[in-house]
Coordinates of C-alpha atoms in Angstrom, one line a residue:
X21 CA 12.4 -12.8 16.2
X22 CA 14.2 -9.8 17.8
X23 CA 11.6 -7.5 19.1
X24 CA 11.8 -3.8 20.4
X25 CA 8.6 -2.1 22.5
X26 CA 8.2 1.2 23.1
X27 CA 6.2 2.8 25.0
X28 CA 5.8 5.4 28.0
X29 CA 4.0 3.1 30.2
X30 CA 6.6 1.0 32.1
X31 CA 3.0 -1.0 33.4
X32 CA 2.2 -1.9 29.5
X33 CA 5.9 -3.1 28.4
X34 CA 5.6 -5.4 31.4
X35 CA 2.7 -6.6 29.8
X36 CA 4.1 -7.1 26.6
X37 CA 6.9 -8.7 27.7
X38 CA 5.0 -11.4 29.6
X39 CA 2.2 -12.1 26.4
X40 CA 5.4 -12.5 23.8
X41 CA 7.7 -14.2 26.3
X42 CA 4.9 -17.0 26.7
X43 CA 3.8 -16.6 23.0
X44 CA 7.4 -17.6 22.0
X45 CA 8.9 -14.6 21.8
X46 CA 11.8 -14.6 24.0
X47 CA 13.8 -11.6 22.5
X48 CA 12.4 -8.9 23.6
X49 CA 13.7 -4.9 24.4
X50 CA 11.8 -2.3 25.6
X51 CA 12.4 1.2 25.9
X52 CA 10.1 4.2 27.8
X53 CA 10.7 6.9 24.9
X54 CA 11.6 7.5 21.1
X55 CA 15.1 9.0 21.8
X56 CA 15.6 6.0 24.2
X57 CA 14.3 3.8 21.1
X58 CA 16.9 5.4 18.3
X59 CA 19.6 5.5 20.5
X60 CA 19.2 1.5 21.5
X61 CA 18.1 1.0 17.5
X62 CA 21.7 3.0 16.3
X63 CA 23.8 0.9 18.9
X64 CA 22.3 -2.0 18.7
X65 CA 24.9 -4.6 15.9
X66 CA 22.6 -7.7 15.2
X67 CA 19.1 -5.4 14.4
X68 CA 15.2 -5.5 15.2
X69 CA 12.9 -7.8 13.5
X70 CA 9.8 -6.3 14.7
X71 CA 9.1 -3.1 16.3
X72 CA 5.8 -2.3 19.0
X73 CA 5.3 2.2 19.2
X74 CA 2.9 3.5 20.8
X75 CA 1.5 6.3 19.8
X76 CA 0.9 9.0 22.1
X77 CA 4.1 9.0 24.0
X78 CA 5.9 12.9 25.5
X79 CA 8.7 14.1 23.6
X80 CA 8.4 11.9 20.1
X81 CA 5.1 10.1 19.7
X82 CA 5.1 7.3 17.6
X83 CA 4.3 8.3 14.4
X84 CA 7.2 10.4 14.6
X85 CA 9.2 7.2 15.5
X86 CA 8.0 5.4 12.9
X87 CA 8.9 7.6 10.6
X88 CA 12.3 7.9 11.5
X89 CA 12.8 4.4 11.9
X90 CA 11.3 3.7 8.5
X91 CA 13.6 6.0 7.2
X92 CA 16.8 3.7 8.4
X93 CA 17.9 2.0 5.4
X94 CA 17.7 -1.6 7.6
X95 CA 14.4 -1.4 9.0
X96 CA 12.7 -0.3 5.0
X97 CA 10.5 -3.2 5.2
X98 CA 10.9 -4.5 8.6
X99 CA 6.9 -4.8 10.4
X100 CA 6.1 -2.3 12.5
X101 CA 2.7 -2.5 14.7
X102 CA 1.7 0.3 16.2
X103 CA -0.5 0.5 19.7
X104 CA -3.3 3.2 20.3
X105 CA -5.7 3.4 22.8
X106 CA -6.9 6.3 20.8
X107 CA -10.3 5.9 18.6
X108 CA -9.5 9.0 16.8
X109 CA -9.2 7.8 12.9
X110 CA -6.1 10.6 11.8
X111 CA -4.2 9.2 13.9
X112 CA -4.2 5.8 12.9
X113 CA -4.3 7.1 9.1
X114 CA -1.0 9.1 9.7
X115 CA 0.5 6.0 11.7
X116 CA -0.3 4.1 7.7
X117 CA 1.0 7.0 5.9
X118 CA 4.5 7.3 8.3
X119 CA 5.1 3.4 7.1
X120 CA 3.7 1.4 9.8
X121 CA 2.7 -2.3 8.8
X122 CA -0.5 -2.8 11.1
X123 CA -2.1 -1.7 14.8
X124 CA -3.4 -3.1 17.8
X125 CA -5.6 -1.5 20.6
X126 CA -5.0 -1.2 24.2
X127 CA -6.3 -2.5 26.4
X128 CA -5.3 -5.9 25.0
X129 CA -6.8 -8.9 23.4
X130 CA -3.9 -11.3 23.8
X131 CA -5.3 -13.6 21.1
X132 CA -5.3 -10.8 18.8
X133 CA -1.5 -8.9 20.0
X134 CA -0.1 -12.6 19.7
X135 CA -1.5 -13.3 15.8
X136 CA -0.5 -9.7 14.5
X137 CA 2.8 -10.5 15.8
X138 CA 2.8 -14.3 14.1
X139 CA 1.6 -12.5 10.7
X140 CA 4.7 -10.1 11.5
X141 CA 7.0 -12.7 12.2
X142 CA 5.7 -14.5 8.9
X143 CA 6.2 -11.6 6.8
X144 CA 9.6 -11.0 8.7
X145 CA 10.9 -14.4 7.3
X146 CA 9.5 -13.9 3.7
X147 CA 11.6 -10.7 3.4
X148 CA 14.8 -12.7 5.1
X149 CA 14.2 -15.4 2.5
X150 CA 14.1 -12.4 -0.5
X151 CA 16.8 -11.2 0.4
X152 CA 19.1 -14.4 1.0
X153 CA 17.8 -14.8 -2.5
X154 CA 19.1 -11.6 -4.1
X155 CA 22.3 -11.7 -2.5
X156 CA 23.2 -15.1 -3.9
X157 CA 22.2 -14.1 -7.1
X158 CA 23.3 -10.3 -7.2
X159 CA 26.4 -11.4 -9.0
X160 CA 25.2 -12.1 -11.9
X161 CA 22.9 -9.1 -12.6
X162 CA 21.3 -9.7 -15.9
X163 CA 20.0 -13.4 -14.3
X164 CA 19.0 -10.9 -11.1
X165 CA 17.0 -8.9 -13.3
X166 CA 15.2 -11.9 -14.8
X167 CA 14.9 -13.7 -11.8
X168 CA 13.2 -10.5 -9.2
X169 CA 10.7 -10.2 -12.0
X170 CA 7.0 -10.3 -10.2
X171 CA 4.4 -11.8 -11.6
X172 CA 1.6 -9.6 -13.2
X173 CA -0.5 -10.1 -10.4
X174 CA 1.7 -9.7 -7.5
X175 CA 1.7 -5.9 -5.9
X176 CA 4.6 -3.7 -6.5
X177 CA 6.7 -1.7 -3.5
X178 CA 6.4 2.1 -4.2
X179 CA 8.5 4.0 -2.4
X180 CA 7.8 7.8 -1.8
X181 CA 5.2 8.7 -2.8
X182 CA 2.2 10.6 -1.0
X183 CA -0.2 8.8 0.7
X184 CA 0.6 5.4 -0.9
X185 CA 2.0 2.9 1.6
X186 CA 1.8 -1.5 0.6
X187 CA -1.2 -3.2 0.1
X188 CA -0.5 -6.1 2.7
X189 CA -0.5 -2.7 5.2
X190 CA -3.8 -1.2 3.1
X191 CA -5.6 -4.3 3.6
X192 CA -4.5 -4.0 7.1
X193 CA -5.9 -0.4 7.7
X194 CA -9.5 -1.6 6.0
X195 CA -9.8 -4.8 8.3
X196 CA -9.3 -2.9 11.8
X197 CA -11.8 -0.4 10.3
X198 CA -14.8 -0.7 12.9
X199 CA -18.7 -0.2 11.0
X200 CA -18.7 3.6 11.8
X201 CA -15.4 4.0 10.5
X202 CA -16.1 2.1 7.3
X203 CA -19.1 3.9 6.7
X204 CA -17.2 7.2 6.5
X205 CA -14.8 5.9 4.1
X206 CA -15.3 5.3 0.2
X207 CA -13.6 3.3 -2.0
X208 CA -12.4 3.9 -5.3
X209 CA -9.9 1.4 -7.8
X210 CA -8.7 2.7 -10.9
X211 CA -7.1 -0.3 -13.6
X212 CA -4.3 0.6 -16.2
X213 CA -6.4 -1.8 -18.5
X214 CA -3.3 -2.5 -20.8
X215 CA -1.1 -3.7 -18.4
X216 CA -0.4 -7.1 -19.9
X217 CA 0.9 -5.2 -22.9
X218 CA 2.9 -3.3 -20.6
X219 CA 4.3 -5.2 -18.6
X220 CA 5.5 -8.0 -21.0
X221 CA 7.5 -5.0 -23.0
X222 CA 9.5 -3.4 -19.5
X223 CA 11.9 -4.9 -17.9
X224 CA 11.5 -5.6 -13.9
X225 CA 13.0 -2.2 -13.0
X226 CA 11.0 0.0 -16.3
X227 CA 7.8 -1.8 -15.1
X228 CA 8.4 -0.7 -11.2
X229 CA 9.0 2.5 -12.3
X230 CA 6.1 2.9 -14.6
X231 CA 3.8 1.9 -11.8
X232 CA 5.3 4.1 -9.4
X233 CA 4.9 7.4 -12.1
X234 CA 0.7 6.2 -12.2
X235 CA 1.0 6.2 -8.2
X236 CA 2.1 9.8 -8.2
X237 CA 0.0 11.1 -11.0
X238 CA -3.0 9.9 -8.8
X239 CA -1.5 10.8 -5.8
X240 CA -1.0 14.6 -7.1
X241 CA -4.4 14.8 -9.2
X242 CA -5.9 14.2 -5.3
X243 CA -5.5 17.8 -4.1
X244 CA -6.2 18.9 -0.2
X245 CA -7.8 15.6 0.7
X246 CA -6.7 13.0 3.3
X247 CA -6.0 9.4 1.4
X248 CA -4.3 6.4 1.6
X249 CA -3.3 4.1 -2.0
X250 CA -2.1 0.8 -2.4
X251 CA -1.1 -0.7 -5.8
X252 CA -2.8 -4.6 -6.0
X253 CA -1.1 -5.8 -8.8
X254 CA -2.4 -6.5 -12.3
X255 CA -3.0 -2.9 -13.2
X256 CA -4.8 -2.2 -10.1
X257 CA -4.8 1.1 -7.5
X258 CA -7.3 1.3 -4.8
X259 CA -7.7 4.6 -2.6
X260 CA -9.1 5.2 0.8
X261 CA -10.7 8.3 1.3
X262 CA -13.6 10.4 3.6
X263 CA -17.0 9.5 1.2
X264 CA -17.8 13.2 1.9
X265 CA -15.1 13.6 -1.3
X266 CA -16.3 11.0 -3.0
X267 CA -17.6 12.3 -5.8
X268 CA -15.3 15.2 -6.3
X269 CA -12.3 13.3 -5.4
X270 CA -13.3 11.2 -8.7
X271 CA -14.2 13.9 -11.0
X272 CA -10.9 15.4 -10.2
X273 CA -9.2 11.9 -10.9
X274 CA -11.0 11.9 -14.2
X275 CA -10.1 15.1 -15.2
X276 CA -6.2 15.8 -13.8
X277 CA -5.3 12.2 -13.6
X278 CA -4.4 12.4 -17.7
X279 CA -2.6 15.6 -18.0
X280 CA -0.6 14.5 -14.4
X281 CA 0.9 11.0 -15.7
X282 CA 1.8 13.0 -19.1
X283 CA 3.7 15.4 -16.9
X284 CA 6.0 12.1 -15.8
X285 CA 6.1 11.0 -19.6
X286 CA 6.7 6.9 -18.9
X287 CA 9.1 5.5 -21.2
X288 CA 9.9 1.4 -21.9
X289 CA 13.3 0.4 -21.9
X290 CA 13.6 1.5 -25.4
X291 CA 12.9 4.6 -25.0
X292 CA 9.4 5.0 -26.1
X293 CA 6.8 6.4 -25.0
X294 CA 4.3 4.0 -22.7
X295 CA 0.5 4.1 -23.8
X296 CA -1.7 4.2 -21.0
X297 CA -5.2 3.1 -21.0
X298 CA -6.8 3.9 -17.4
X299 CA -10.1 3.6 -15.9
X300 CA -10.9 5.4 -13.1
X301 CA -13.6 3.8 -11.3
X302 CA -16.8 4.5 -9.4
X303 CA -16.8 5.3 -6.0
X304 CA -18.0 2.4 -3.8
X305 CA -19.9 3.8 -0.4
X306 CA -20.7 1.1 2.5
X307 CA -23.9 1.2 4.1
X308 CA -24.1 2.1 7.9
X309 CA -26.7 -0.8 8.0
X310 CA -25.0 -3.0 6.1
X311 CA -23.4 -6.2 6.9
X312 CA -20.7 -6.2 4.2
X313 CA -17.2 -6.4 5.1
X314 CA -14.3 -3.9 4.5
X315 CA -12.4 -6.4 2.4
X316 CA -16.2 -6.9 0.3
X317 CA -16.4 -3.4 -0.3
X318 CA -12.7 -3.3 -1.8
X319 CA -13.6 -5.9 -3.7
X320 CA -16.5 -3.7 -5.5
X321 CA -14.5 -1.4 -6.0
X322 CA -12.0 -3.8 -8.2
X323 CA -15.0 -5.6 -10.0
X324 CA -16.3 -1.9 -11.2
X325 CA -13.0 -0.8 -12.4
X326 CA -12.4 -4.1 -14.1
X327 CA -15.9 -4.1 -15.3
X328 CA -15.6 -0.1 -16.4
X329 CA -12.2 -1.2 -18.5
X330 CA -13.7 -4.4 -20.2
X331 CA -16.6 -1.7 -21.4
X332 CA -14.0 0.5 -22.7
X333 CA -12.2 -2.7 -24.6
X334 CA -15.4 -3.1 -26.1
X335 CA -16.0 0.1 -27.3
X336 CA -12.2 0.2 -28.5
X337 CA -12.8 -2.7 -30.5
X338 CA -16.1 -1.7 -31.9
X339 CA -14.6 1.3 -32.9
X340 CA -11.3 0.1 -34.8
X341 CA -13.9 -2.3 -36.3
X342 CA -15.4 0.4 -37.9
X343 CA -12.9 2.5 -39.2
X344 CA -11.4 -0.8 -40.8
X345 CA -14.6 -0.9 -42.8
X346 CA -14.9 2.5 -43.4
X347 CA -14.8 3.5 -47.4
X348 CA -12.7 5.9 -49.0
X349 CA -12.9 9.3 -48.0
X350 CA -14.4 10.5 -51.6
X351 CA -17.0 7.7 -50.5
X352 CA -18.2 9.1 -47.5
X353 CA -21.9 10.1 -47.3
X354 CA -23.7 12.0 -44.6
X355 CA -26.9 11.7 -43.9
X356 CA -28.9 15.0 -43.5

């Protein structure tokens, strides 16, 4: 794996170097500023397979990097860690939102650096793999269509859209969440509770398309508030947000969240429209105290969602029972 590390501090790339090097990283750049980096990136032929920005750096910081590397057409999906010595939560939440894949802290745990690379790596080869795929079979592009369908269940890449970055990253930003952290943060799911119906009527790119249009219709019924989104799979959108908003950040979901995804009007491949059944669900608040876990509270979140939708089925069911059964209008009595 072909890895680039920037960062001002000629001290910390020496250190970087050494920890990969011995890790069994042997491939390893460095450069001491963002222009340095882009310049290096732009004339480099064979490409980076990881990237290492730190984030406060003169001239470009790293978020700014990020960004523009992110932005490169070859590095869409390539990991990128970033390093902070900074507690400061913005900044790691607008290192997320410019596209990076996960952090680590300075000073070092080498334990740590070296396993967030290994994930890296791992997630490095899983896209190499994809894409060896779909160029053998880009060809034939009605079997390519067939073929790059996901699974229900499996999470779907949005691409620009506000605040919403990949869940393998989401899940990321929860776990490196410290207790204070996690205690200023709520979590809300919201489940498109006919998906199955959806998704076996759309084709591969209809369905990626109708699950980017809900991302941006919750991403724009979210007004003036900090957030980061990440679409699970299997109907499901979790958001990250300050708990001071909880509350009104759900009421607004509630009541734009409707007239927002009508404004994108989703179509199947046919041409009709696509019936949307979403539940917004109930904001779920850790406890300062508490000993539960960042990936436990996003699992609350889910289970009330899903729980919230199977309610609704109920009720949708109870209610079609009835009007089945109901008698003839000139039957109809009302009681007084």
């Amino acid at each position: 794996m072909r890895i680039l590390a920037v960062d001002d501090d000629t001290i910390i790339l020496q250190l970087l170097e050494e920890i990969l090097k011995n890790a069994g990283y042997p491939e390893f750049q460095s450069a001491t500023s963002g222009p340095e980096a882009l310049q290096i990136i732009n004339a480099d032929p064979e490409g980076f397979d990881c990237f290492l920005l730190d984030i406060q750096m003169p001239e470009m910081d790293g978020i700014e990097l990020c960004r523009r590397i992110r932005a490169m057409r070859l590095y869409a999906r390539v990991p990128i860690l970033m390093i902070t010595a900074m507690s400061d939560k913005s900044y790691v939440d607008r290192s997320f939102m410019a596209g990076a894949t996960d952090y680590v802290t300075k000073p070092f745990d080498v334990l740590e650096l070296v396993t967030r690379v290994r994930l890296a790596d791992r997630l490095t080869e899983e896209s190499r793999r994809v894409a060896d795929r779909d160029q053998a079979l880009r060809a034939l592009q009605a079997e390519v269509e067939e073929k790059e369908r996901r699974s229900l269940d499996e999470p779907v890449d949005i691409d620009d859209v506000d605040g919403v970055i990949d869940y393998f990253a989401f899940e990321n930003y929860l776990l490196q969440l410290g207790r204070g952290r996690l205690f200023m943060s709520a979590l809300l799911a919201v489940k498109v509770a006919n998906i199955s119906e959806i998704f076996s009527r759309c084709s591969p790119r209809c369905f990626r398309n109708f699950v980017t249009d809900v991302a941006e219709a919750l991403s724009d019924s979210i007004v003036g508030q900090d957030f980061l989104m990440a679409y699970r799979g299997s109907g499901i959108f979790v958001i990250a947000f300050d708990r001071r908003f909880a509350e009104s950040i759900a009421d607004e979901l509630r009541e734009d969240f409707p007239a927002r995804l009508a404004e994108f009007s989703p179509l199947h491949d046919d041409g009709t429209p696509i019936r949307v059944e979403a539940i917004i669900g109930d904001p779920e608040l850790p406890g300062l105290l508490s000993s539960q876990r960042a990936t436990d509270t996003l699992r609350k979140a889910i289970a009330n969602a899903e729980r919230k939708a199977l309610v609704a089925a109920a009720a949708n069911d109870a209610a079609a029972r009835v009007r089945r059964n109901r008698p003839p209008e000139d039957e109809i009595t009302i009681a007084v």
